[in-house]
Coordinates of C-alpha atoms in Angstrom, one line a residue:
M1 CA 160.2 117.8 111.7
K2 CA 157.0 119.8 111.8
K3 CA 157.1 120.2 108.1
L4 CA 157.6 116.5 107.6
F5 CA 154.6 115.8 109.9
N6 CA 152.4 118.3 107.9
S7 CA 153.4 116.7 104.6
I8 CA 152.5 113.2 105.9
M9 CA 149.1 114.5 107.1
I10 CA 148.4 116.2 103.8
C11 CA 149.2 112.9 102.0
V12 CA 146.9 110.9 104.3
L13 CA 144.1 113.4 103.8
L14 CA 144.5 113.3 100.0
F15 CA 144.5 109.5 100.0
S16 CA 141.4 109.4 102.2
S17 CA 139.6 111.9 99.9
T18 CA 140.5 109.9 96.8
F19 CA 139.3 106.6 98.5
I20 CA 136.0 108.1 99.7
G21 CA 135.4 109.7 96.3
T22 CA 136.1 106.4 94.5
A23 CA 133.9 104.5 96.9
C24 CA 131.0 106.9 96.3
S25 CA 131.5 106.8 92.6
D26 CA 131.5 103.0 92.5
D27 CA 128.4 102.8 94.6
D28 CA 126.6 105.1 92.3
K29 CA 127.8 103.3 89.2
N30 CA 126.6 99.9 90.6
G31 CA 123.5 101.3 92.2
T32 CA 121.3 104.1 91.0
N33 CA 122.8 104.6 87.6
K34 CA 122.8 100.8 86.9
Y35 CA 119.1 100.5 88.0
P36 CA 117.1 103.4 86.6
V37 CA 113.7 104.3 88.1
P38 CA 111.2 101.5 87.3
V39 CA 108.0 102.2 85.4
I40 CA 104.8 100.2 85.9
S41 CA 102.4 100.4 82.9
E42 CA 99.8 97.8 84.0
F43 CA 99.1 94.8 86.3
S44 CA 96.6 92.0 86.2
P45 CA 94.4 90.7 87.6
S46 CA 93.2 93.6 89.7
E47 CA 92.3 91.4 92.7
G48 CA 93.4 88.1 94.0
L49 CA 93.6 85.6 96.8
P50 CA 96.7 84.8 98.8
T51 CA 99.3 82.9 96.6
S52 CA 97.5 83.9 93.4
V53 CA 99.9 85.1 90.6
V54 CA 99.9 88.8 89.6
T55 CA 101.6 89.9 86.4
I56 CA 103.2 93.4 86.5
K57 CA 104.3 94.9 83.2
G58 CA 106.5 98.0 82.5
A59 CA 110.1 98.9 82.1
N60 CA 113.4 99.1 84.0
F61 CA 112.8 96.2 86.3
G62 CA 116.3 94.8 85.8
T63 CA 117.2 91.5 84.0
E64 CA 117.1 89.5 87.2
R65 CA 116.0 89.7 90.8
T66 CA 118.1 89.5 93.9
E67 CA 117.0 90.0 97.5
R68 CA 118.7 93.4 97.6
V69 CA 117.7 94.6 94.2
G70 CA 114.0 93.7 93.5
R71 CA 111.1 93.8 95.9
V72 CA 107.3 94.0 95.4
Y73 CA 104.8 95.1 98.1
F74 CA 101.1 94.6 98.2
G75 CA 99.6 97.4 100.4
G76 CA 103.0 97.6 102.2
V77 CA 103.3 93.8 102.7
E78 CA 106.4 92.4 101.0
A79 CA 105.9 89.5 98.6
T80 CA 108.3 86.5 99.1
D81 CA 107.4 84.2 96.1
Y82 CA 108.4 85.3 92.6
E83 CA 107.5 83.2 89.6
S84 CA 109.6 85.1 87.1
W85 CA 111.5 88.5 86.8
S86 CA 112.6 90.2 83.6
D87 CA 113.3 93.8 82.6
N88 CA 109.7 94.4 81.5
E89 CA 107.6 91.8 83.3
I90 CA 107.3 90.4 86.8
K91 CA 105.1 87.4 87.9
V92 CA 104.7 87.4 91.7
R93 CA 102.4 85.7 94.2
V94 CA 100.2 87.7 96.5
P95 CA 101.6 87.3 100.1
Q96 CA 99.5 85.6 102.7
K97 CA 98.9 88.8 104.7
G98 CA 98.7 91.1 101.7
I99 CA 96.6 94.3 102.2
T100 CA 94.4 96.0 99.7
G101 CA 96.3 99.0 98.3
N102 CA 98.9 100.1 95.8
I103 CA 101.5 97.8 94.5
T104 CA 104.9 99.2 95.2
L105 CA 108.0 98.1 93.3
W106 CA 111.6 98.7 94.5
V107 CA 114.5 98.2 92.2
W108 CA 117.7 98.9 94.1
K109 CA 117.2 102.4 95.7
N110 CA 114.5 103.5 93.2
H111 CA 110.8 102.7 93.6
T112 CA 107.4 103.4 92.0
E113 CA 103.8 102.4 92.8
T114 CA 100.6 101.8 90.9
T115 CA 98.0 104.5 90.7
D116 CA 95.2 101.9 91.0
E117 CA 94.8 99.7 94.1
F118 CA 95.2 95.9 94.0
I119 CA 92.4 94.2 96.0
C120 CA 93.8 91.5 98.3
V121 CA 91.0 89.0 98.9
P122 CA 91.3 87.0 102.1
G123 CA 91.0 83.3 101.6
A124 CA 88.2 81.2 103.1
E125 CA 88.9 80.3 106.7
I126 CA 87.3 77.6 108.8
T127 CA 86.6 78.7 112.4
S128 CA 84.7 75.7 113.8
I129 CA 82.9 72.4 112.9
N130 CA 79.7 71.4 114.7
P131 CA 79.0 69.0 116.2
S132 CA 82.4 67.4 116.8
P133 CA 82.6 64.6 117.4
T134 CA 79.6 63.2 115.7
F135 CA 78.1 60.0 114.3
P136 CA 78.5 58.8 110.7
G137 CA 75.5 60.0 108.6
S138 CA 74.7 63.0 110.8
Q139 CA 74.7 66.6 109.5
I140 CA 77.7 68.8 110.3
T141 CA 78.1 72.5 109.9
I142 CA 81.4 74.0 108.9
N143 CA 81.5 77.6 110.1
G144 CA 84.0 80.1 108.8
K145 CA 84.5 83.5 107.2
N146 CA 85.2 85.1 103.8
F147 CA 82.8 82.7 102.1
Q148 CA 80.8 85.6 100.6
Y149 CA 83.5 86.5 98.1
F150 CA 83.2 83.0 96.5
I151 CA 79.4 83.1 96.6
D152 CA 79.5 86.5 94.8
K153 CA 81.8 84.8 92.2
G154 CA 79.1 82.2 91.5
V155 CA 80.4 79.4 93.7
T156 CA 77.5 77.1 94.8
A157 CA 77.2 74.3 97.4
Q158 CA 77.8 71.8 94.5
D159 CA 81.3 73.4 94.0
V160 CA 82.3 72.9 97.6
I161 CA 84.1 69.6 98.2
V162 CA 84.5 68.4 101.8
E163 CA 87.2 65.8 102.5
F164 CA 87.0 63.2 105.3
C165 CA 89.9 61.1 106.4
A166 CA 88.9 57.5 106.5
E167 CA 90.8 54.2 107.2
E168 CA 90.9 53.5 103.5
G169 CA 92.1 57.0 102.6
I170 CA 90.5 60.4 101.9
T171 CA 86.8 60.4 101.1
K172 CA 85.2 63.4 99.3
A173 CA 81.7 64.7 99.6
T174 CA 79.8 67.6 98.1
A175 CA 78.3 70.2 100.5
D176 CA 74.5 70.4 100.7
A177 CA 74.3 74.1 101.3
L178 CA 76.5 77.2 101.4
T179 CA 76.0 80.6 103.1
A180 CA 78.2 83.5 103.8
T181 CA 79.4 81.9 107.1
S182 CA 78.5 78.2 106.9
S183 CA 78.7 75.1 104.7
Y184 CA 76.5 72.0 105.5
R185 CA 77.1 68.4 104.8
N186 CA 74.6 65.6 105.7
S187 CA 76.8 62.5 105.4
T188 CA 80.1 61.9 107.0
Y189 CA 81.4 59.2 104.6
G190 CA 84.3 57.1 105.7
C191 CA 83.8 57.3 109.5
K192 CA 83.2 54.0 111.1
R193 CA 81.9 55.0 114.6
W194 CA 82.9 58.5 115.7
C195 CA 84.1 61.4 113.6
Y196 CA 86.5 64.0 115.0
Y197 CA 87.2 67.3 113.2
Y198 CA 90.1 69.6 113.8

């Protein structure tokens, strides 16, 4: 009886070893060996605003992307919007909260990162509008942050379009002045009596 029990235990152990070895082998075959270490040769542009498209070129990216296989990070923040993915080129949008830093690419369990940093430029943000409410035709000041980047790129007041909601639809007007933290508009078109801004 003892010999029979020992024989059964040996069979069970052999079966378990075979199963575990096969499982590890299959995982390796479908994982690391199937997806070799990716190589990034270049990316462009070198800076961008949230949602702008960045093209990454190289090799071993895989022919298609799945949530488990392909991931791109901007300064450690994962991108969620991919325009296209092929074995040698990825087009991906900069995430809203991307951080300036290296671009990191994960393909399955392998990863690589760029030697150069990608500069994540925060988009312009409105913090307040003064006065609010106000009368039609009066000057309003739109306060915000991150305007300086656009000024440095050559954006002028004439390039800033302010939209006002009116009874007949949206009315557009050009700003009169632009500084690093404010934009000014003299006329509030479309407002009949009072204008409220949110």
